[in-house]
């Protein structure tokens, strides 16, 4: 039984403006600890000891296919799947599974986001191996992250019993839980029976195809048309736009979840980028030649046109807790605690029709 | 009697880093209200209704001569005097006066700084005309700025009596006063008999030559060598490094001062640049295409390599009272109230040998 990875790399995202743009989304940006490596490239590299790049498939959009291929020279070009339009994760995973199953009906598939970060990569792989074991024995499996704070921005997975015959970290899924309010999130963290849903899925191709036929027959019918050779660009827009969580996982039975605790970070904003960055003694994340005088806990990121580092000396004097991002054509200055508000900038630029910057 | 201007444009200055550099000092930067015009060009333009560019001489250093000529296409290239080494203002003014007097011994000369700003240009010219009148009748004359605050960073000129026969704004000079302490500066502002010394001087060439012979005989001797054809590069470094204020004005008699009140600003720091800039409703001085959300009283300046405007969209969110300056190779972020501390950055760059940025 051969193992394949499907990396979902279709995201657009505005939370990293001005670094992120329509044609340079978050997963193509070097936002982790090592600023030279895009998150997507890190995802493939991190996986390589378990799943080699020649068994990795990338699901992205037509607009991003070329840039995605450039970021992943080791992944065969034919394995970069370009969706004609975005239709959420169920069609994405369904189509990728169908393509892989056509060549290898016995395929074991792991589906991963392209834009997360992990500090403990070996720990991640150990968890992933457990999830693949559960999938091998027929489960739709997922990884649940042990929560470190009462986060209200994520969905949670409630643990059931230990999965019989599986290792100590693998449980049945009691249920998927929508984003909770603050009080409930605090209960979840204290209770120890709720994990963050990190959007990672593990299954035998046949098991996922069966689950889609059962729970999303409309999607199954559309995928069958594509398998029969109908035009992708005509069929794909007709697929139901639904997430794999809502469409399949929340309805399916026999789910497994593996506890994961490997320094996971979904890199949700410039604040996360500061958290992940290598800090100087004053808590600043700075380019190596920057000058900081009486400046604490700032994040400075310089990015050239294609996401690479640019050459510029940054000097900070007497400023604290700021995010400063320079992309050559745009410069952002915002307090770290307001990092979510870069959307306001993107909205303002949209309103004035500054598409060059979006 | 023909009138000539000598504009002292040899200053280096670090207070406008990263815009100011050794080969692009303050006077070559567009720091006034109109960001397209360097302060030096504004100085020549402002003067033109009284003294045409063909009668303007520029005193600068060899290193800056070419850039100075480029900034002043209307000033004859032969009238850009390049000092081999900087020797303070007395040798500068002495040499320029000597050169002008050689062609026109009856010359009436006005000496002006190259890096100041005036909001009321017509008012400035009216004051300057009065100072020239005083000089015409033989006085060494100056302009004193009516103080608007108890500034401790400037020298002051104490008014004497009205100058007999001159207009109502023209006085004898009682004495030149060094930079005062705060208490004394407050007395000066209240008293109404002290004006700021703005470094502007008006004289007949012969009067200045006589004063130098009398008070700075060593300088007079050096200038005589240059007039006889000795090598400028050999003689200039031997001239005494002394200011015209200390060396001549404080010792000379028969001085005149004209009261001036024309929105003078010596553009001493980025804080001054913010004061002078055109502000939006929230008090920000921004490039026209900038986006500001919840941001007040900030100054943003974008400068390309040669001091010209660069094309970049700046977005400020939730920040107040900041100075942000981007020059392509360097980016400064500093609170307005700490604008003087850019020197700390220049010192740090010097210490690490980053001469490219100095």
XYZ file of C-alpha atoms in Angstrom:
716
model
C 0.000 0.000 0.000
C 1.619 3.225 -1.193
C 1.224 6.553 0.592
C 0.528 9.847 -1.140
C 0.197 13.379 0.165
C -2.265 15.965 -1.112
C -1.285 19.460 -0.052
C -4.070 21.998 -0.249
C -2.421 25.138 -1.602
C -5.275 27.100 -3.090
C -5.612 29.723 -0.359
C -5.598 33.410 -1.196
C -5.684 35.293 2.104
C -5.248 38.950 2.886
C -3.944 38.766 6.435
C -0.346 39.068 5.325
C -0.749 42.107 3.132
C 1.413 43.649 1.750
C 3.444 40.443 1.496
C 0.433 38.355 0.470
C -1.246 39.186 -2.828
C -3.769 37.443 -5.051
C -0.938 35.810 -6.999
C 1.405 35.407 -3.994
C -0.720 34.007 -1.166
C 0.415 33.101 2.307
C 1.679 29.586 1.469
C 4.184 31.039 -1.006
C 5.613 33.412 1.619
C 8.594 32.706 3.885
C 6.686 33.268 7.135
C 8.208 30.598 9.358
C 11.317 30.734 11.476
C 13.557 30.506 8.454
C 12.628 33.461 6.288
C 14.093 31.976 3.119
C 11.662 29.063 2.774
C 8.009 29.513 1.730
C 5.534 27.739 4.038
C 4.519 25.464 1.140
C 8.116 24.391 0.500
C 8.509 23.747 4.233
C 5.416 21.547 4.132
C 6.910 19.361 1.384
C 10.374 19.277 2.962
C 8.979 18.369 6.403
C 7.073 15.477 4.858
C 9.922 14.074 2.772
C 11.284 11.473 5.256
C 7.839 9.825 5.207
C 6.445 10.746 1.801
C 8.892 11.632 -0.956
C 8.141 14.594 -3.240
C 7.453 12.227 -6.161
C 4.384 11.007 -4.224
C 3.203 14.495 -3.322
C 0.272 16.105 -5.115
C -0.583 19.765 -4.823
C -4.121 21.097 -5.127
C -4.158 24.746 -6.110
C -5.913 27.147 -8.475
C -5.094 27.740 -12.140
C -3.908 31.253 -11.296
C -1.334 29.927 -8.795
C -0.205 26.790 -10.622
C 2.914 28.264 -12.208
C 4.139 29.996 -9.024
C 3.381 26.842 -7.051
C 5.440 24.732 -9.443
C 8.333 27.186 -9.165
C 8.237 26.920 -5.364
C 8.369 23.101 -5.511
C 10.980 22.027 -8.066
C 11.026 18.451 -6.641
C 7.311 17.821 -7.109
C 6.482 16.493 -10.618
C 4.674 19.188 -12.592
C 1.880 16.757 -13.554
C 1.054 16.368 -9.866
C 0.121 20.006 -9.466
C -3.639 19.976 -9.801
C -5.121 23.298 -10.868
C -8.737 23.870 -9.898
C -10.515 26.070 -12.471
C -12.436 27.792 -9.651
C -12.191 27.438 -5.871
C -14.997 25.193 -4.509
C -13.881 24.685 -0.898
C -12.140 21.560 0.451
C -14.589 18.709 -0.283
C -14.357 19.048 -4.096
C -10.624 19.679 -3.744
C -9.995 16.516 -1.739
C -12.538 14.519 -3.741
C -10.914 15.400 -7.063
C -7.343 14.810 -5.854
C -8.360 11.451 -4.367
C -10.056 10.481 -7.606
C -6.958 11.352 -9.652
C -4.631 9.424 -7.329
C -6.994 6.422 -7.131
C -7.133 6.201 -10.913
C -3.413 5.339 -10.933
C -3.373 3.462 -7.627
C -6.763 2.288 -6.323
C -5.123 1.051 -3.114
C -3.598 4.465 -2.355
C -3.265 5.644 1.222
C -3.746 9.419 1.192
C -2.828 12.158 3.635
C -4.269 15.639 3.090
C -2.421 18.577 4.624
C -2.711 22.352 4.654
C 0.124 24.160 2.894
C 0.478 27.153 5.171
C 1.080 25.959 8.712
C 4.250 25.830 10.764
C 5.591 23.238 13.198
C 8.536 23.631 15.509
C 8.919 19.872 16.196
C 9.060 18.328 12.743
C 10.040 14.850 13.945
C 7.138 14.918 16.406
C 4.839 15.918 13.568
C 6.007 12.987 11.460
C 5.532 10.544 14.348
C 1.951 11.781 14.771
C 1.366 11.618 11.038
C 2.623 8.007 10.949
C 0.066 7.089 13.630
C -2.703 8.755 11.639
C -1.654 6.832 8.532
C -1.780 3.588 10.561
C -5.351 4.370 11.568
C -6.223 5.188 7.953
C -4.587 1.965 6.744
C -7.038 -0.023 8.842
C -9.967 1.715 7.157
C -10.679 4.794 9.298
C -11.084 8.327 8.091
C -8.451 9.779 10.399
C -7.376 13.224 11.457
C -4.848 14.878 13.732
C -6.105 16.967 16.659
C -3.758 19.539 18.149
C -3.501 19.677 21.946
C -4.751 23.227 22.648
C -2.399 25.665 24.396
C -4.912 28.492 24.862
C -8.706 29.007 24.782
C -8.758 29.839 21.073
C -12.144 30.852 19.683
C -11.005 30.968 16.093
C -10.668 27.218 15.510
C -13.034 24.248 15.374
C -12.457 21.529 17.966
C -12.549 17.715 17.884
C -13.984 15.992 20.925
C -12.181 12.777 21.830
C -14.078 9.493 22.192
C -12.580 6.275 23.528
C -9.181 4.953 22.690
C -9.317 3.209 19.357
C -9.088 -0.530 20.026
C -5.867 -2.012 18.729
C -4.360 1.411 17.971
C -1.533 3.163 19.807
C -2.052 5.266 22.941
C -2.423 8.576 21.090
C -5.208 7.410 18.769
C -8.858 7.875 19.691
C -12.278 7.571 18.193
C -13.861 10.940 17.370
C -16.824 11.748 19.598
C -17.787 14.736 17.461
C -16.594 17.786 15.570
C -17.362 21.072 17.346
C -17.827 24.476 15.675
C -15.765 27.474 16.797
C -16.739 27.914 20.471
C -17.320 31.054 22.482
C -14.684 32.100 24.996
C -16.240 30.369 28.030
C -16.641 27.099 26.184
C -13.110 27.333 24.769
C -11.785 27.695 28.311
C -13.713 24.603 29.374
C -12.267 22.704 26.416
C -8.693 23.578 27.355
C -9.246 22.617 31.009
C -11.201 19.453 30.204
C -8.462 17.867 28.129
C -10.896 16.065 25.806
C -10.964 18.638 23.011
C -8.320 19.153 20.358
C -7.924 21.768 17.656
C -9.026 20.734 14.182
C -5.980 21.505 12.065
C -7.429 20.412 8.734
C -5.320 17.285 8.264
C -7.022 14.153 6.915
C -5.836 10.570 6.366
C -7.696 7.819 4.497
C -7.589 5.011 2.004
C -8.724 6.388 -1.327
C -11.603 3.930 -1.396
C -12.776 4.916 2.066
C -12.969 8.605 1.148
C -14.679 7.833 -2.163
C -17.230 5.733 -0.301
C -17.829 8.477 2.258
C -18.320 11.091 -0.468
C -20.776 8.823 -2.312
C -22.699 8.352 0.909
C -22.688 11.920 2.288
C -22.149 14.117 -0.776
C -23.727 12.207 -3.688
C -23.858 15.388 -5.796
C -20.094 15.750 -5.461
C -19.588 12.069 -6.230
C -21.664 12.463 -9.419
C -19.632 15.478 -10.509
C -16.338 13.712 -9.860
C -17.585 10.741 -11.891
C -18.160 13.079 -14.845
C -14.584 14.337 -14.593
C -13.346 10.730 -14.359
C -15.286 9.912 -17.542
C -13.419 12.655 -19.355
C -15.854 15.572 -19.258
C -14.266 19.020 -19.373
C -12.826 19.963 -15.964
C -13.434 23.675 -16.540
C -17.103 22.938 -17.264
C -17.749 20.453 -14.467
C -15.705 21.874 -11.575
C -17.807 25.030 -11.141
C -20.905 22.838 -10.762
C -19.499 20.897 -7.789
C -21.075 21.787 -4.415
C -18.947 24.297 -2.527
C -18.638 22.614 0.860
C -15.865 21.860 3.293
C -14.698 18.302 3.925
C -15.445 18.918 7.613
C -19.104 19.832 7.116
C -19.683 17.656 4.078
C -18.021 14.422 5.155
C -16.191 14.274 8.495
C -19.070 15.538 10.659
C -21.404 12.975 9.099
C -19.174 9.946 8.704
C -18.766 7.178 11.265
C -15.655 5.274 12.275
C -13.511 8.384 12.536
C -10.129 8.334 14.239
C -8.144 11.208 15.693
C -4.508 11.222 16.750
C -3.377 13.618 19.466
C -0.674 15.906 18.199
C 1.636 18.196 20.164
C 4.467 19.383 17.945
C 4.545 23.177 18.156
C 1.817 23.681 15.589
C 1.039 27.218 14.473
C -1.414 28.162 11.755
C 0.489 31.402 11.076
C -2.720 33.380 11.154
C -1.377 36.929 11.145
C 1.754 39.069 11.378
C 1.452 38.537 15.139
C 2.054 34.796 14.542
C 5.014 35.623 12.327
C 6.504 37.614 15.214
C 5.827 34.711 17.617
C 7.636 32.310 15.286
C 10.521 34.572 14.419
C 14.030 34.423 15.845
C 14.215 37.246 18.382
C 17.072 39.422 19.540
C 17.608 40.189 23.246
C 14.944 42.911 23.081
C 12.355 40.627 21.502
C 12.702 42.090 18.017
C 12.479 39.949 14.895
C 14.686 41.876 12.504
C 16.755 41.478 9.362
C 20.344 40.730 10.336
C 21.705 44.176 9.460
C 18.937 46.195 11.123
C 19.730 48.823 13.760
C 17.454 48.989 16.813
C 17.854 51.643 19.515
C 15.424 51.574 22.480
C 13.144 49.354 20.410
C 11.394 46.259 21.751
C 9.267 43.385 20.461
C 8.982 44.607 16.890
C 8.684 42.532 13.727
C 10.342 43.809 10.567
C 9.999 41.893 7.337
C 11.508 42.902 4.006
C 10.321 41.015 0.966
C 11.214 41.518 -2.658
C 8.787 41.106 -5.512
C 8.733 37.276 -5.489
C 8.735 36.835 -1.716
C 12.505 36.704 -1.353
C 14.500 38.799 1.046
C 15.342 42.319 -0.083
C 18.414 44.356 0.743
C 17.649 47.354 2.881
C 18.900 48.539 6.246
C 16.077 49.140 8.682
C 16.556 51.459 11.655
C 14.114 51.498 14.553
C 14.438 54.056 17.334
C 12.134 54.244 20.341
C 9.295 52.124 18.942
C 7.792 49.001 20.505
C 5.414 46.225 19.436
C 5.219 47.329 15.813
C 4.955 45.316 12.622
C 6.838 46.868 9.684
C 6.592 45.106 6.325
C 8.219 46.398 3.167
C 7.602 44.751 -0.205
C 9.175 47.289 -2.512
C 5.828 48.471 -3.864
C 4.138 48.758 -0.450
C 5.038 49.501 3.143
C 2.890 48.612 6.161
C 3.282 49.962 9.703
C 0.838 48.576 12.279
C 0.942 47.671 15.972
C 1.302 43.908 16.527
C -1.929 43.813 18.513
C -3.812 45.205 15.522
C -2.343 42.736 13.035
C -5.823 41.455 12.124
C -6.681 44.940 10.880
C -4.582 44.703 7.739
C -7.906 43.664 6.203
C -8.958 47.304 6.572
C -6.069 48.257 4.301
C -6.940 45.611 1.754
C -10.548 46.804 1.789
C -9.446 50.422 1.308
C -7.230 49.458 -1.619
C -10.057 47.439 -3.173
C -12.399 50.393 -2.803
C -9.998 52.637 -4.694
C -9.355 49.996 -7.358
C -5.659 49.571 -6.594
C -5.665 46.021 -7.981
C -1.904 46.155 -8.583
C -1.471 45.965 -4.800
C -4.033 43.225 -4.098
C 26.128 98.798 -7.789
C 25.308 95.216 -8.671
C 24.003 92.689 -6.147
C 25.246 89.141 -5.846
C 24.177 86.254 -3.650
C 26.497 83.711 -2.070
C 24.643 80.627 -0.935
C 26.483 78.485 1.572
C 25.767 74.921 0.526
C 28.599 72.934 2.033
C 26.702 71.358 4.928
C 26.773 67.632 5.475
C 24.380 66.929 8.323
C 23.080 63.670 9.716
C 19.780 64.796 11.177
C 17.835 63.724 8.100
C 19.205 60.225 7.833
C 18.380 58.083 5.940
C 17.452 60.773 3.408
C 20.610 62.775 4.093
C 23.937 61.178 3.261
C 27.492 62.439 2.912
C 26.927 63.008 -0.804
C 23.277 64.046 -0.473
C 23.111 66.502 2.418
C 20.059 68.288 3.704
C 20.144 71.189 1.226
C 19.757 68.754 -1.677
C 16.664 67.170 -0.132
C 13.062 68.190 -0.831
C 12.201 68.910 2.795
C 9.947 71.940 2.460
C 6.221 72.105 1.839
C 6.630 71.093 -1.771
C 8.447 67.785 -1.687
C 9.630 67.993 -5.270
C 12.026 70.929 -4.767
C 15.327 70.580 -2.870
C 15.831 73.269 -0.209
C 18.796 74.645 -2.181
C 16.733 75.026 -5.345
C 14.033 76.739 -3.283
C 16.658 79.157 -1.951
C 17.679 80.194 -5.478
C 14.092 80.351 -6.760
C 12.949 82.445 -3.783
C 15.734 84.917 -4.442
C 15.215 85.248 -8.183
C 12.883 88.294 -8.210
C 15.663 90.258 -6.446
C 18.844 88.500 -7.539
C 18.764 86.510 -10.759
C 20.465 83.087 -10.889
C 23.205 84.502 -13.145
C 24.312 86.606 -10.159
C 24.155 83.753 -7.691
C 27.301 82.015 -6.430
C 27.260 78.760 -4.542
C 29.890 77.836 -1.979
C 30.119 74.097 -1.479
C 32.688 71.307 -1.163
C 34.449 69.490 -4.010
C 32.559 66.299 -3.154
C 29.173 68.020 -3.584
C 29.955 70.275 -6.549
C 28.523 68.013 -9.247
C 25.287 67.231 -7.386
C 24.941 70.919 -6.506
C 25.302 71.914 -10.171
C 22.670 69.357 -11.175
C 20.245 70.812 -8.614
C 20.749 74.341 -9.968
C 20.668 74.263 -13.775
C 20.130 78.053 -13.941
C 23.259 78.953 -11.970
C 26.379 79.223 -14.205
C 28.655 76.261 -13.509
C 31.660 78.568 -13.029
C 29.865 80.196 -10.103
C 29.812 77.000 -8.076
C 32.825 77.383 -5.794
C 34.191 74.095 -4.497
C 36.151 74.299 -1.265
C 38.884 71.638 -1.133
C 38.175 71.112 2.582
C 35.545 72.606 4.867
C 36.965 75.485 6.962
C 33.802 76.933 8.517
C 32.018 80.081 7.330
C 34.661 82.839 7.584
C 36.989 81.305 4.929
C 33.934 80.372 2.871
C 32.536 83.912 2.841
C 35.991 85.461 2.558
C 36.904 83.410 -0.507
C 33.547 83.930 -2.257
C 33.739 87.672 -1.600
C 37.258 87.764 -2.959
C 36.240 85.950 -6.149
C 33.235 88.213 -6.724
C 35.203 91.386 -5.942
C 37.840 90.436 -8.486
C 35.235 90.776 -11.255
C 33.247 93.577 -9.627
C 35.004 95.508 -6.836
C 31.813 97.475 -6.148
C 29.766 94.331 -5.581
C 26.984 94.281 -3.001
C 26.866 90.793 -1.543
C 24.245 88.848 0.351
C 25.212 85.569 2.013
C 22.456 83.052 2.717
C 22.155 79.529 4.083
C 21.019 76.939 1.561
C 18.832 74.796 3.771
C 16.188 76.946 5.402
C 12.514 77.325 4.631
C 10.245 80.384 4.576
C 6.486 80.377 4.296
C 6.237 84.092 3.361
C 8.632 84.443 0.461
C 7.555 87.988 -0.456
C 8.042 89.028 3.165
C 11.492 87.483 3.090
C 12.430 89.436 -0.027
C 11.163 92.706 1.503
C 13.346 92.112 4.567
C 16.281 91.161 2.385
C 15.878 94.386 0.373
C 16.082 96.379 3.614
C 19.246 94.530 4.628
C 20.780 95.256 1.237
C 19.932 98.950 1.706
C 21.798 98.945 5.022
C 24.733 97.161 3.403
C 24.749 99.626 0.515
C 25.405 102.439 2.956
C 28.438 100.607 4.318
C 27.163 98.479 7.179
C 27.822 94.815 7.719
C 24.158 93.869 7.975
C 22.214 90.820 9.018
C 18.636 89.679 9.379
C 17.307 88.747 12.828
C 14.269 86.524 13.057
C 11.530 87.545 15.509
C 11.515 84.560 17.894
C 8.315 82.532 18.261
C 9.490 80.285 21.127
C 12.270 80.243 23.775
C 14.656 78.299 21.556
C 17.944 77.320 23.199
C 19.489 75.937 20.029
C 20.103 79.265 18.259
C 22.318 82.267 18.822
C 20.517 85.606 19.368
C 21.151 89.166 18.215
C 20.396 91.940 20.703
C 18.871 95.035 19.118
C 20.442 98.439 19.599
C 18.867 101.714 18.545
C 17.103 102.328 15.285
C 19.652 102.927 12.582
C 19.530 106.663 11.739
C 18.212 107.239 8.245
C 17.153 103.624 7.763
C 13.641 102.214 7.673
C 11.664 101.273 10.801
C 12.742 97.610 10.791
C 16.467 98.318 10.733
C 18.496 98.589 13.932
C 22.032 98.806 15.120
C 23.319 95.572 16.661
C 23.924 95.858 20.422
C 25.680 92.490 20.505
C 25.668 88.878 19.369
C 24.611 86.409 22.090
C 25.604 82.731 22.324
C 22.934 80.029 22.625
C 21.168 80.892 25.902
C 19.846 78.608 28.613
C 16.101 78.110 28.860
C 15.440 80.871 31.415
C 17.385 83.413 29.417
C 15.703 82.311 26.173
C 12.335 82.944 27.802
C 13.439 86.422 28.850
C 14.611 87.111 25.292
C 11.242 86.160 23.804
C 9.340 88.299 26.352
C 11.718 91.234 26.157
C 11.295 91.778 22.434
C 14.877 93.024 21.958
C 16.464 89.733 20.892
C 16.211 88.118 17.496
C 17.385 84.741 16.183
C 20.641 84.761 14.280
C 19.703 83.001 11.055
C 23.146 83.172 9.420
C 22.328 85.731 6.736
C 24.872 88.495 5.983
C 24.826 91.559 3.735
C 27.777 93.779 2.854
C 29.730 95.647 0.236
C 32.610 93.424 -0.852
C 35.073 96.061 0.277
C 33.492 96.341 3.714
C 33.790 92.608 4.345
C 37.346 92.523 3.009
C 38.245 95.373 5.323
C 36.630 93.661 8.307
C 38.481 90.398 7.600
C 41.804 92.280 7.301
C 41.107 93.919 10.604
C 39.742 90.981 12.636
C 41.121 87.915 10.865
C 44.456 88.992 9.387
C 45.552 85.350 9.010
C 42.532 84.679 6.838
C 43.137 87.851 4.839
C 46.717 86.725 4.195
C 45.593 83.289 3.027
C 42.968 84.781 0.736
C 45.607 87.074 -0.724
C 47.709 84.031 -1.638
C 44.773 82.492 -3.471
C 44.153 85.808 -5.266
C 47.806 85.820 -6.382
C 47.268 82.421 -8.001
C 48.659 80.029 -5.429
C 47.130 76.542 -5.472
C 43.691 76.549 -3.831
C 44.045 72.942 -2.655
C 47.307 73.850 -0.935
C 46.242 77.154 0.631
C 42.629 76.475 1.647
C 43.470 73.901 4.326
C 45.771 76.472 5.962
C 42.980 79.027 6.433
C 41.792 79.440 10.035
C 38.644 77.398 10.665
C 36.385 79.997 12.240
C 32.806 81.140 11.817
C 31.979 84.542 10.384
C 29.973 85.208 13.553
C 32.879 84.622 15.949
C 35.617 85.795 13.610
C 34.104 88.993 12.243
C 30.546 89.932 13.232
C 31.041 89.776 17.008
C 34.117 91.966 16.739
C 33.121 94.416 14.041
C 31.476 97.763 14.650
C 28.766 99.525 12.675
C 26.612 96.433 12.357
C 22.998 96.623 11.236
C 20.214 94.137 11.773
C 16.820 94.025 10.062
C 13.878 92.468 11.872
C 12.443 89.589 9.898
C 9.157 87.773 10.392
C 8.405 85.633 7.368
C 7.703 82.113 8.635
C 11.345 81.144 8.856
C 12.190 77.558 9.718
C 15.688 76.118 9.807
C 14.315 72.618 9.068
C 16.357 71.164 11.884
C 14.931 67.646 12.068
C 12.221 65.324 10.765
C 9.980 67.027 13.336
C 10.419 70.293 11.387
C 9.637 68.468 8.156
C 6.359 67.292 9.702
C 5.606 70.854 10.885
C 6.155 72.201 7.374
C 4.350 69.442 5.519
C 0.846 69.596 4.056
C -1.361 67.695 6.501
C -4.499 65.634 6.023
C -7.459 66.000 8.398
C -5.753 63.686 10.909
C -2.528 65.681 10.898
C -0.601 63.183 8.762
C 1.946 64.282 6.165
C 1.696 61.445 3.661
C 2.349 60.595 0.029
C -0.833 61.139 -1.960
C -1.664 57.459 -2.414
C -1.021 56.401 1.193
C -3.697 54.645 3.235
C -4.121 55.704 6.867
C -6.553 53.989 9.231
C -6.778 55.262 12.831
C -3.433 57.003 12.305
C -2.682 60.566 13.428
C 0.094 63.132 13.128
C 2.552 60.921 11.295
C 5.167 61.943 8.723
C 5.920 59.556 5.879
C 8.598 60.404 3.350
C 9.602 58.246 0.404
C 12.765 59.235 -1.399
C 14.496 57.533 -4.282
C 18.240 57.334 -4.683
C 18.793 60.942 -5.764
C 16.275 62.530 -3.427
C 13.329 62.302 -5.797
C 9.955 60.831 -4.889
C 9.664 57.061 -5.115
C 6.600 55.000 -6.016
C 5.349 52.933 -3.118
C 2.022 52.698 -1.347
C 2.344 53.231 2.383
C -0.293 51.899 4.777
C -0.472 53.066 8.373
C -2.891 51.457 10.807
C -3.274 52.490 14.441
C -0.005 54.415 14.755
C 0.440 58.032 15.859
C 3.240 60.620 15.913
C 5.688 58.494 13.946
C 8.276 59.433 11.360
C 8.680 56.836 8.597
C 11.348 57.488 5.960
C 12.123 55.085 3.145
C 15.050 55.681 0.787
C 15.140 52.361 -1.015
C 18.337 51.243 0.685
C 17.252 52.238 4.191
C 14.062 52.551 6.229
C 13.710 54.588 9.423
C 10.871 54.360 11.955
C 11.091 56.755 14.909
C 8.649 58.741 17.047
C 8.483 62.411 16.018
C 9.494 63.518 19.503
C 12.715 61.522 19.202
C 13.626 62.888 15.779
C 16.933 64.238 17.116
C 17.967 60.673 17.928
C 18.567 59.681 14.335
C 22.153 60.601 15.221
C 22.221 57.392 17.296
C 21.528 55.443 14.119
C 24.217 57.258 12.178
C 26.667 56.585 15.016
C 25.727 52.884 15.052
C 26.215 52.631 11.297
C 29.567 54.405 11.532
C 30.642 52.012 14.285
C 29.907 49.027 12.071
C 31.560 50.616 9.040
C 28.404 50.795 6.933
C 29.787 53.712 4.909
C 27.446 52.934 2.004
C 24.599 54.228 4.184
C 26.335 57.339 5.534
